Amino acid sequence: MNLLVQQLINGVIIGAVYAVFAIGFALAFAVQGVLNLAYGAYATVGALVALWVHTSLGLDFYVALPLAIVATAAMSMAVDQVAFQPFRQSENGLLGPIITSIGVLLVSREVTRIATQAEPKQYGPSFFSQAVYKVASFRIPAAGLFAVAVAVVTVIGLHVLIRKTPFGASMRAVGADAVSASVAGLSPRRTTIYTAGIGGALAAVAGVTAGLTLSNVSFTLGDSLLLSGFAAVVLGGFGDIRGAFFGAMTLGLLDILGAQYLSTAFRDVITYGAVLVILIIRPRGLFGEVRYGAER
Amino acid sequence: MKRALVTLSVCRYGGRIPDPVRLRWMRERFIDYERGEMRFTNVSELGGIRAATRRASQSDPRPVAPRRRWLNRTISAALAVALAGSLAAACSSGGDVSGSGGSGSGKGLPSGTYTFGTEALTSGPAALAGKTILDGMNFAVSEINGQKFLGDGANIKLDTFDSGGDPAKAISALNQWDQENVTGILFGILTTVAGASKPVLVSKKIPSIVAGSLLPGLPQPPYIYRPQILLNASYSQLVARYIKVKHPTTAVTVVTSDNDGMVSDGKSWTSALEQGGVKILKSINVSTSDTSFSGPAASIASSSPDVVVLSTLGNNSALLIKGLRDAGYNGPILTNYGVATESLIKIAGSALHDVYYSAAYSQFSTYPVAAKFTAAYKAAKGVMPDAFVAFGYNTVWYAATALKASDGTRQGLVEALGSLKSFESVYGALKIVDGQAELADPSGAQFLTFDSSNSPTAWTPPSS
């Protein structure tokens, strides 16, 4: 029983890391209209910027994280305007931006590989506490608590932003139909740029959180996040951040519990097999495809 | 003209070109063709535009159902992720790597530059090992040419290509090198690439030397040789010595299951443990790309084994060791030398206390070739070489030693490699048996642990 609870805790922590990433990924997909496969690279860049700020400039976590967020948000907005906006203007469908995003992914991957000299790194205790708290007989790392807190704050904060603010309304409108939104006086381009910035910021937070939780910052950090984040979004349903959140949590728990109680050899088969079964039963994911602008 | 006006108008108002259905609907309802503008100016009139657009869409003779659209998008997205995954995999996959000096006087090697096609691995998750191996190779080349080891006017050169761990790219490079008529090839850092390259090299009869892969059965004389020693025997020795000192009765093993070398090593570890009377409580599989080990660590800690044995790649080992300590397991851990690289030692930190491993080469080796290599590398680079640097260094010195004994042709190198039955390496004196290097003194493997500052240090348990 103790092991089950401990593994549930581990699953929630991993799910929380996936969740922040998946929420940003889903948001970008819904509003920007781009399946951005370079999104994992944003997380890597965010994690590495925070590491560089800490190790090279000597600044602590509370400065490094905001700087990483700003840098990654700026990167995300620049990439959106340079690589994706032309496709949106010409309405060339999904494929063009996907191929472009793969190009961005490969370029980012090579740049980060050179920057890190392909060496895995870690933040270290001077950046963030490496304490492991013991509650009853359960062990909870400080980084894990941080990951869960960030995920909860992110999902609530974004939900409020999207549902309760004028900017959120414009995000929903642009996500639903950019043409109609523009005719109604909104600026889809401005909304898209800001959303790209928010997406980049979330990627940075996800990257730093993953680096803290996994004790590993490398140029491949974003790769596994991308696959897991995408699976979480599909599982939860495109277009709803709650879906992405619960999809990620489900994925994290499946990952840990499948390996513990079924087979470590077929861990990914179990995890993604379960995702497949859920999608067969609910093809639109746990929360269905709820477009941000759809009236319900 | 009408179409142009429509497009201009719509772009002016929407910034996007609408799909044909919406275009037709807007044309019918809102476009003033004479003026090329929208018919209305009051935005509030557009309150129902989206609903109207939907109605227009529903009247399209070939409507796309929302469900179909969702499915199309999901399928496109899944295909895209699969494509991205393939591209990422091209830069990744599993890696395994576990060194040399030579001397001799060759006859008949004409002056000139002898090029070896060299498969590097400087990208992908195993790039850390690949980069370090290449560093060792380049250091050996600088020594060989600097010492005029091959004779006056004869130099060795590496033509490197980063396969990224992609067998297809690696084979393409092999074909290119064959056409360029390189003298020989240094290949196979990853087991996947090594396994795929072997039949190509044998069919083209290119003399080749394995640069790192521990894939079982890889050497195939007269064309493929592996001057690295397999450490399976040393694992048995390490286990036997550990059992003698600590008397463990239970163990948990962890294996990087998508790496043939680690799987093979895992069998050796298991066999040694069972022979020593240690009960294997469970065996856990991890994969090369895994970075999250909280689950396996909690599972192992809950079993409370007397010892944990890791037959895992270096990155796996470092993260798992840290995860085990965080999960409350503070017992001993036996593993391979993969964890003993500078960056991984930093990651694992104090968690390396009570970790033991065997290595063919270590900086503490007093064997003359090894000691000379260690001192020279330290003097040149300012840091101590690790086992991966030794890997690359040993590979190139082995190639150069055979080359020096040849006439400089491929066939000559094939014959020289076949005649090379012993080799003075950084591991110690080697004998070459069926293309595979073995320690002339089987007890020559070294056993190491980590000191209080997390630096590798020799572990000298009582001999069994």
XYZ file of N, CA, C and O in Angstrom, chain A residues 25-89:
260
model
N 1.329 23.762 -25.044
C 1.269 23.158 -26.379
C -0.158 23.239 -26.920
O -0.385 23.608 -28.084
N -1.119 22.927 -26.062
C -2.527 22.951 -26.487
C -2.966 24.369 -26.805
O -3.678 24.610 -27.788
N -2.529 25.307 -25.964
C -2.894 26.711 -26.171
C -2.373 27.207 -27.521
O -3.100 27.838 -28.296
N -1.119 26.886 -27.789
C -0.513 27.309 -29.048
C -1.245 26.686 -30.234
O -1.514 27.351 -31.240
N -1.606 25.438 -30.090
C -2.278 24.752 -31.193
C -3.655 25.354 -31.435
O -4.054 25.597 -32.574
N -4.359 25.633 -30.356
C -5.735 26.115 -30.499
C -5.800 27.527 -31.047
O -6.650 27.836 -31.875
N -4.919 28.386 -30.582
C -5.017 29.794 -30.978
C -4.153 30.109 -32.199
O -4.599 30.780 -33.127
N -2.917 29.605 -32.197
C -2.030 29.890 -33.314
C -2.391 29.054 -34.541
O -2.019 29.382 -35.658
N -3.072 27.942 -34.287
C -3.455 27.075 -35.401
C -2.277 26.315 -35.978
O -2.303 25.895 -37.133
N -1.253 26.136 -35.166
C -0.048 25.466 -35.653
C 0.304 24.317 -34.730
O 0.353 24.495 -33.507
N 0.499 23.147 -35.305
C 1.005 22.039 -34.515
C 2.518 22.227 -34.455
O 3.252 21.769 -35.321
N 2.963 22.915 -33.424
C 4.356 23.350 -33.366
C 5.260 22.274 -32.773
O 5.367 22.141 -31.557
N 5.908 21.516 -33.629
C 6.772 20.433 -33.148
C 8.092 20.951 -32.593
O 8.873 20.189 -32.047
N 8.321 22.261 -32.734
C 9.513 22.857 -32.117
C 9.229 23.257 -30.678
O 10.096 23.810 -30.011
N 8.025 22.990 -30.213
C 7.665 23.432 -28.869
C 8.560 22.789 -27.806
O 8.884 23.413 -26.797
N 8.957 21.555 -28.037
C 9.879 20.894 -27.111
C 11.204 21.628 -27.048
O 11.826 21.730 -25.987
N 11.628 22.151 -28.191
C 12.891 22.900 -28.222
C 12.788 24.171 -27.390
O 13.771 24.608 -26.782
N 11.604 24.773 -27.346
C 11.426 25.959 -26.504
C 11.703 25.595 -25.039
O 12.332 26.367 -24.305
N 11.180 24.442 -24.621
C 11.396 24.004 -23.236
C 12.884 23.824 -22.970
O 13.392 24.214 -21.898
N 13.592 23.237 -23.942
C 15.037 23.053 -23.784
C 15.732 24.396 -23.653
O 16.593 24.595 -22.781
N 15.353 25.330 -24.515
C 15.974 26.660 -24.485
C 15.694 27.341 -23.140
O 16.602 27.908 -22.520
N 14.466 27.260 -22.676
C 14.124 27.863 -21.385
C 14.958 27.295 -20.261
O 15.503 28.039 -19.427
N 15.067 25.976 -20.243
C 15.849 25.320 -19.187
C 17.315 25.729 -19.253
O 17.954 25.973 -18.220
N 17.837 25.831 -20.468
C 19.258 26.172 -20.624
C 19.535 27.644 -20.323
O 20.589 27.981 -19.779
N 18.592 28.505 -20.673
C 18.771 29.928 -20.354
C 18.820 30.108 -18.835
O 19.682 30.817 -18.305
N 17.911 29.442 -18.129
C 17.908 29.527 -16.662
C 19.238 29.015 -16.102
O 19.811 29.620 -15.183
N 19.721 27.918 -16.664
C 20.990 27.356 -16.206
C 22.137 28.327 -16.464
O 22.993 28.553 -15.597
N 22.134 28.931 -17.661
C 23.204 29.862 -18.021
C 23.172 31.099 -17.124
O 24.201 31.564 -16.648
N 21.984 31.615 -16.893
C 21.847 32.799 -16.039
C 22.375 32.501 -14.636
O 23.071 33.320 -14.029
N 22.088 31.293 -14.168
C 22.540 30.924 -12.828
C 24.047 30.671 -12.777
O 24.728 31.208 -11.899
N 24.545 29.888 -13.697
C 25.960 29.496 -13.624
C 26.904 30.588 -14.118
O 27.998 30.755 -13.590
N 26.490 31.335 -15.136
C 27.389 32.338 -15.709
C 27.230 33.709 -15.057
O 28.209 34.426 -14.849
N 25.997 34.076 -14.752
C 25.774 35.396 -14.163
C 25.661 35.343 -12.647
O 25.629 36.380 -11.989
N 25.551 34.122 -12.124
C 25.495 33.967 -10.673
C 24.171 34.381 -10.062
O 24.084 34.617 -8.860
N 23.137 34.497 -10.883
C 21.837 34.931 -10.373
C 21.045 33.733 -9.878
O 21.201 32.616 -10.378
N 20.182 33.983 -8.890
C 19.488 32.844 -8.297
C 18.226 32.477 -9.076
O 17.864 33.122 -10.065
N 17.546 31.478 -8.563
C 16.373 30.914 -9.223
C 15.301 31.965 -9.512
O 14.698 31.973 -10.589
N 15.099 32.885 -8.545
C 14.000 33.841 -8.668
C 14.253 34.893 -9.745
O 13.344 35.614 -10.143
N 15.482 34.997 -10.194
C 15.792 35.887 -11.314
C 15.943 35.064 -12.593
O 15.484 35.465 -13.674
N 16.563 33.912 -12.448
C 16.836 33.079 -13.619
C 15.550 32.606 -14.296
O 15.449 32.615 -15.533
N 14.565 32.229 -13.479
C 13.321 31.720 -14.079
C 12.597 32.805 -14.885
O 12.246 32.570 -16.052
N 12.385 34.013 -14.294
C 11.741 35.053 -15.109
C 12.520 35.387 -16.380
O 11.924 35.610 -17.442
N 13.850 35.433 -16.284
C 14.639 35.736 -17.482
C 14.482 34.642 -18.533
O 14.392 34.914 -19.737
N 14.438 33.401 -18.072
C 14.232 32.285 -19.007
C 12.867 32.393 -19.671
O 12.708 32.148 -20.871
N 11.879 32.794 -18.865
C 10.518 32.949 -19.406
C 10.500 34.037 -20.476
O 9.951 33.848 -21.571
N 11.130 35.166 -20.172
C 11.137 36.280 -21.132
C 11.868 35.876 -22.417
O 11.383 36.108 -23.537
N 13.023 35.239 -22.257
C 13.810 34.850 -23.436
C 13.056 33.853 -24.302
O 13.019 33.970 -25.537
N 12.434 32.877 -23.668
C 11.737 31.851 -24.442
C 10.468 32.407 -25.073
O 10.114 32.049 -26.208
N 9.798 33.292 -24.339
C 8.604 33.922 -24.918
C 8.989 34.731 -26.148
O 8.297 34.684 -27.181
N 10.100 35.464 -26.055
C 10.559 36.249 -27.203
C 10.896 35.343 -28.374
O 10.555 35.623 -29.537
N 11.545 34.227 -28.089
C 11.883 33.271 -29.149
C 10.613 32.725 -29.799
O 10.502 32.632 -31.024
N 9.666 32.382 -28.954
C 8.420 31.816 -29.460
C 7.692 32.807 -30.359
O 7.188 32.444 -31.437
N 7.660 34.070 -29.941
C 6.973 35.088 -30.743
C 7.711 35.320 -32.065
O 7.086 35.457 -33.121
N 9.039 35.341 -31.998
C 9.823 35.561 -33.221
C 9.622 34.409 -34.199
O 9.410 34.622 -35.402
N 9.673 33.197 -33.681
C 9.483 32.035 -34.556
C 8.088 32.050 -35.164
O 7.906 31.786 -36.364
N 7.124 32.416 -34.335
C 5.744 32.443 -34.844
C 5.615 33.403 -36.018
O 5.004 33.076 -37.032
N 6.192 34.582 -35.869
C 6.031 35.580 -36.922
C 6.860 35.271 -38.168
O 6.434 35.527 -39.288
N 8.043 34.710 -37.951
C 8.915 34.421 -39.097
C 8.523 33.117 -39.783
O 8.450 33.044 -41.012
N 8.242 32.098 -38.980
C 8.051 30.766 -39.565
C 6.593 30.394 -39.817
O 6.306 29.643 -40.751
N 5.691 30.902 -39.001
C 4.305 30.429 -39.118
C 3.328 31.451 -39.706
O 2.374 31.075 -40.366
N 3.560 32.727 -39.446
C 2.619 33.736 -39.907
C 2.408 33.692 -41.429
O 1.274 33.808 -41.893
N 3.461 33.506 -42.234
C 3.228 33.435 -43.687
C 2.272 32.314 -44.076
O 1.468 32.471 -44.996
N 2.323 31.218 -43.360
C 1.420 30.106 -43.670
C -0.007 30.449 -43.267
O -0.955 30.085 -43.943
N -0.149 31.166 -42.146
C -1.489 31.552 -41.724
C -2.106 32.496 -42.753
O -3.274 32.388 -43.091
N -1.297 33.417 -43.237
C -1.812 34.376 -44.208
C -2.263 33.697 -45.488
O -3.241 34.090 -46.097
